[in-house]
Amino acid sequence: DVLMTQTPVSLPVSLGGQVSISCRSSQSLVHSDGNTYLHWYLQKPGQSPQLLIYRVSNRFSGVPDRFSGSGSGTDFTLKISRVEPEDLGVYYCLQSTHFPPTFGAGTKLELK
Amino acid sequence: QVTLKESGPGILQPSQTLSLTCTFSGFSLSTYGMGVGWIRQPSGKGLEWLANIWWDDDKYYNPSLKNRLTISKDTSNNQAFLKITNVDTADTATYYCARIYRPPFDYWGQGVMVTVSS
């Protein structure tokens, strides 16, 4: 299975600040069709995960442009600018290039 | 509006079979390219993908649990199902179903808590 390593595990932030979360895969996530199937989810406290970014850098419907994704190959980053209270929770990356799909262990974004 | 809702037994005993139902609206599992997946999350821990079923009845299972999982669907009634046989305490978790379309797992249900205990 592809191992997804997220860093940091915990990320203290001040409201209005900017943060970056890293997700590294144990092998390249470039699919034979040329796409890279790396996605980001946010799980707010007591809620289900919600899709933020799909295929590295595409914001899902309704996701504010404060969220941006980048990266290639095995190294990916989620950047959140102007952090708001509703951004707090656990962020997960997911790869679906290789079978089986695997999630990172999560990064908890919390207030400083 | 896409919605999904999971239902299950709440609690069951080791060695029993867990049966979960995902009832959804706002999309059809007969639509080309559509799928539903199951993911679980032990309390305070991360996410584990379990199985997917597709519009054409293609099915995929997590190899680590493959022999214990069965996924199925009832397209007419907008439902998907997951059975896990021979459960033990390690299967205690919140179980989610989620839609798969162009992005995977774009809409999730609220989750159903399942406890395996004697």
Coordinates of C-alpha atoms in Angstrom, one line a residue:
Chain A
D1 CA 0.0 0.0 0.0
V2 CA 1.1 3.6 -0.6
L3 CA 2.1 5.2 2.6
M4 CA 0.9 8.8 3.0
T5 CA 2.9 10.8 5.5
Q6 CA 1.5 14.1 6.8
T7 CA 3.4 16.8 8.7
P8 CA 3.1 18.3 11.1
V9 CA 0.8 16.2 13.3
S10 CA -0.4 19.3 15.1
L11 CA -0.4 22.9 13.8
P12 CA -1.1 25.8 16.1
V13 CA -2.3 28.9 14.3
S14 CA -3.5 32.4 15.0
L15 CA -6.7 33.5 13.4
G16 CA -5.9 35.5 10.2
G17 CA -2.6 33.7 9.8
Q18 CA -1.3 31.4 7.1
V19 CA -0.3 27.7 7.4
S20 CA 0.9 24.9 5.2
I21 CA 0.4 21.2 5.6
S22 CA 2.7 18.7 3.9
C23 CA 1.7 15.3 2.5
R24 CA 4.3 12.9 1.1
S25 CA 3.7 9.6 -0.6
S26 CA 5.9 6.6 -0.6
Q27 CA 5.7 6.4 -4.4
S28 CA 4.8 8.7 -7.2
L29 CA 1.1 9.6 -7.5
V30 CA 1.2 10.2 -11.2
H31 CA -1.3 7.9 -12.8
S32 CA -0.8 6.2 -16.1
D33 CA -3.5 8.5 -17.5
G34 CA -1.3 11.5 -16.6
N35 CA -3.5 12.7 -13.7
T36 CA -2.4 12.9 -10.1
Y37 CA -5.1 11.7 -7.8
L38 CA -4.2 13.5 -4.5
H39 CA -7.0 15.0 -2.6
W40 CA -7.5 17.0 0.7
Y41 CA -10.3 16.7 3.2
L42 CA -11.2 18.6 6.4
Q43 CA -12.9 17.0 9.3
K44 CA -14.3 19.6 11.7
P45 CA -14.9 18.6 15.3
G46 CA -17.9 16.2 15.5
Q47 CA -18.5 16.2 11.8
S48 CA -17.8 14.0 8.7
P49 CA -14.9 14.7 6.5
Q50 CA -15.5 17.2 3.7
L51 CA -13.7 17.5 0.4
L52 CA -11.6 20.6 -0.1
I53 CA -9.2 20.0 -2.9
Y54 CA -9.2 17.3 -5.6
R55 CA -6.5 16.2 -8.0
V56 CA -3.8 18.3 -6.2
S57 CA -5.1 21.8 -6.9
N58 CA -8.8 21.9 -7.8
R59 CA -11.1 23.5 -5.2
F60 CA -14.3 21.7 -4.7
S61 CA -17.6 23.5 -5.0
G62 CA -18.1 26.2 -2.3
V63 CA -14.5 26.0 -1.0
P64 CA -13.1 29.4 -0.4
D65 CA -10.0 30.5 -2.3
R66 CA -8.2 30.8 1.0
F67 CA -7.5 27.1 0.4
S68 CA -4.9 26.1 -2.2
G69 CA -3.2 22.9 -3.1
S70 CA 0.0 22.3 -4.9
G71 CA 2.7 19.7 -5.5
S72 CA 3.7 16.9 -7.8
G73 CA 5.1 13.4 -7.8
T74 CA 5.4 12.5 -4.1
D75 CA 5.3 15.9 -2.4
F76 CA 2.1 17.9 -1.9
T77 CA 1.1 20.9 0.1
L78 CA -2.2 22.4 1.3
K79 CA -2.0 26.1 2.1
I80 CA -4.6 28.0 4.1
S81 CA -4.4 31.7 4.2
R82 CA -6.3 34.1 6.5
V83 CA -7.3 31.3 8.8
E84 CA -10.8 31.5 10.1
P85 CA -12.4 29.7 13.1
E86 CA -14.3 27.4 10.8
D87 CA -11.0 26.1 9.3
L88 CA -10.1 24.4 12.6
G89 CA -10.1 20.6 12.6
V90 CA -8.2 17.7 11.2
Y91 CA -6.9 17.7 7.6
Y92 CA -6.4 14.5 5.7
C93 CA -4.8 13.8 2.3
L94 CA -5.9 10.9 0.3
Q95 CA -4.3 9.2 -2.7
S96 CA -6.5 7.3 -5.2
T97 CA -3.9 6.8 -7.9
H98 CA -2.8 3.4 -6.6
F99 CA -5.0 0.6 -5.2
P100 CA -6.0 0.6 -2.4
P101 CA -6.8 4.3 -1.7
T102 CA -4.9 5.4 1.4
F103 CA -5.3 8.4 3.7
G104 CA -2.7 10.3 5.6
A105 CA -2.8 10.1 9.4
G106 CA -4.1 13.7 9.6
T107 CA -2.9 17.1 10.7
K108 CA -4.8 18.9 13.5
L109 CA -5.2 22.6 13.0
E110 CA -5.8 24.3 16.3
L111 CA -5.7 27.8 17.8
K112 CA -2.4 29.0 19.4
Chain B
Q1 CA -28.9 18.3 -3.2
V2 CA -26.8 15.2 -2.5
T3 CA -27.3 13.6 0.8
L4 CA -26.2 10.2 2.3
K5 CA -27.2 8.6 5.6
E6 CA -25.8 5.5 7.2
S7 CA -27.7 3.1 9.4
G8 CA -26.5 0.1 11.4
P9 CA -27.1 -2.0 14.5
G10 CA -25.2 0.2 16.9
I11 CA -23.8 -2.6 19.0
L12 CA -23.0 -6.3 18.2
Q13 CA -21.1 -9.1 19.6
P14 CA -17.7 -10.6 18.4
S15 CA -18.0 -13.1 15.6
Q16 CA -21.3 -11.6 14.4
T17 CA -21.9 -10.1 11.0
L18 CA -22.2 -6.3 10.7
S19 CA -24.7 -5.1 8.2
L20 CA -24.7 -1.4 7.2
T21 CA -27.0 0.5 4.9
C22 CA -26.3 3.8 3.1
T23 CA -29.5 5.5 1.9
F24 CA -28.8 8.4 -0.5
S25 CA -30.6 11.0 -2.5
G26 CA -29.7 13.6 -5.1
F27 CA -27.9 11.1 -7.4
S28 CA -28.4 7.7 -8.9
L29 CA -26.1 4.7 -8.8
S30 CA -27.2 3.9 -12.3
T31 CA -25.5 7.0 -13.7
Y32 CA -22.3 6.3 -15.7
G33 CA -19.2 6.9 -13.5
M34 CA -21.0 7.0 -10.2
G35 CA -20.0 5.1 -7.2
V36 CA -20.4 4.8 -3.4
G37 CA -17.6 4.0 -1.0
W38 CA -17.4 3.0 2.6
I39 CA -14.8 4.4 5.0
R40 CA -14.4 3.8 8.7
Q41 CA -12.8 5.7 11.6
P42 CA -12.0 4.3 15.0
S43 CA -12.7 6.9 17.7
G44 CA -9.9 9.5 17.8
K45 CA -8.0 7.8 14.9
G46 CA -7.6 8.2 11.2
L47 CA -9.6 7.1 8.1
E48 CA -9.5 3.7 6.5
W49 CA -11.1 2.9 3.1
L50 CA -13.1 -0.3 3.0
A51 CA -14.9 -0.8 -0.3
N52 CA -16.3 0.8 -3.4
I53 CA -19.2 -0.2 -5.6
W54 CA -19.8 1.4 -9.1
W55 CA -22.7 2.1 -11.4
D56 CA -21.8 -1.0 -13.4
D57 CA -21.7 -3.2 -10.2
D58 CA -18.0 -3.4 -10.3
K59 CA -16.7 -3.8 -6.7
Y60 CA -13.4 -3.2 -5.0
Y61 CA -12.3 -4.2 -1.5
N62 CA -9.5 -3.2 0.8
P63 CA -7.2 -6.3 0.6
S64 CA -6.6 -6.2 4.3
L65 CA -10.2 -7.0 5.0
K66 CA -11.2 -8.5 1.6
N67 CA -12.4 -11.9 2.8
R68 CA -14.7 -10.3 5.3
L69 CA -16.4 -7.6 3.2
T70 CA -19.3 -7.7 0.9
I71 CA -20.6 -4.6 -0.8
S72 CA -23.8 -4.4 -2.8
K73 CA -26.4 -2.0 -4.0
D74 CA -30.1 -1.5 -4.7
T75 CA -30.3 1.1 -7.4
S76 CA -34.1 1.3 -7.5
N77 CA -34.2 2.3 -3.8
N78 CA -31.0 4.4 -3.8
Q79 CA -29.2 2.3 -1.3
A80 CA -25.8 0.7 -0.9
F81 CA -24.9 -1.9 1.7
L82 CA -21.8 -3.3 3.4
K83 CA -21.5 -6.5 5.3
I84 CA -18.5 -7.3 7.5
T85 CA -18.3 -10.9 8.8
N86 CA -16.8 -12.2 11.9
V87 CA -16.4 -8.9 13.6
D88 CA -14.2 -8.2 16.6
T89 CA -13.4 -5.3 18.9
A90 CA -11.0 -3.9 16.2
D91 CA -14.0 -3.2 14.0
T92 CA -15.4 -0.7 16.5
A93 CA -15.6 2.5 14.6
T94 CA -17.7 5.2 13.0
Y95 CA -18.6 4.0 9.5
Y96 CA -19.2 6.5 6.7
C97 CA -20.5 6.1 3.2
A98 CA -19.5 8.6 0.6
R99 CA -20.3 9.3 -3.1
I100 CA -17.7 8.9 -5.7
Y101 CA -18.0 10.8 -8.9
R102 CA -15.4 12.9 -10.7
P103 CA -13.6 13.6 -7.4
P104 CA -13.7 10.7 -5.0
F105 CA -15.7 10.9 -1.8
D106 CA -17.2 14.3 -2.6
Y107 CA -20.2 14.0 -0.3
W108 CA -20.2 12.0 2.9
G109 CA -22.9 10.8 5.3
Q110 CA -23.0 11.7 8.9
G111 CA -21.6 8.4 9.9
V112 CA -22.9 5.6 12.1
M113 CA -21.2 4.4 15.3
V114 CA -20.7 0.7 15.6
T115 CA -19.5 -1.0 18.8
V116 CA -18.4 -4.6 19.0
S117 CA -18.5 -5.8 22.5
S118 CA -19.3 -9.0 24.4

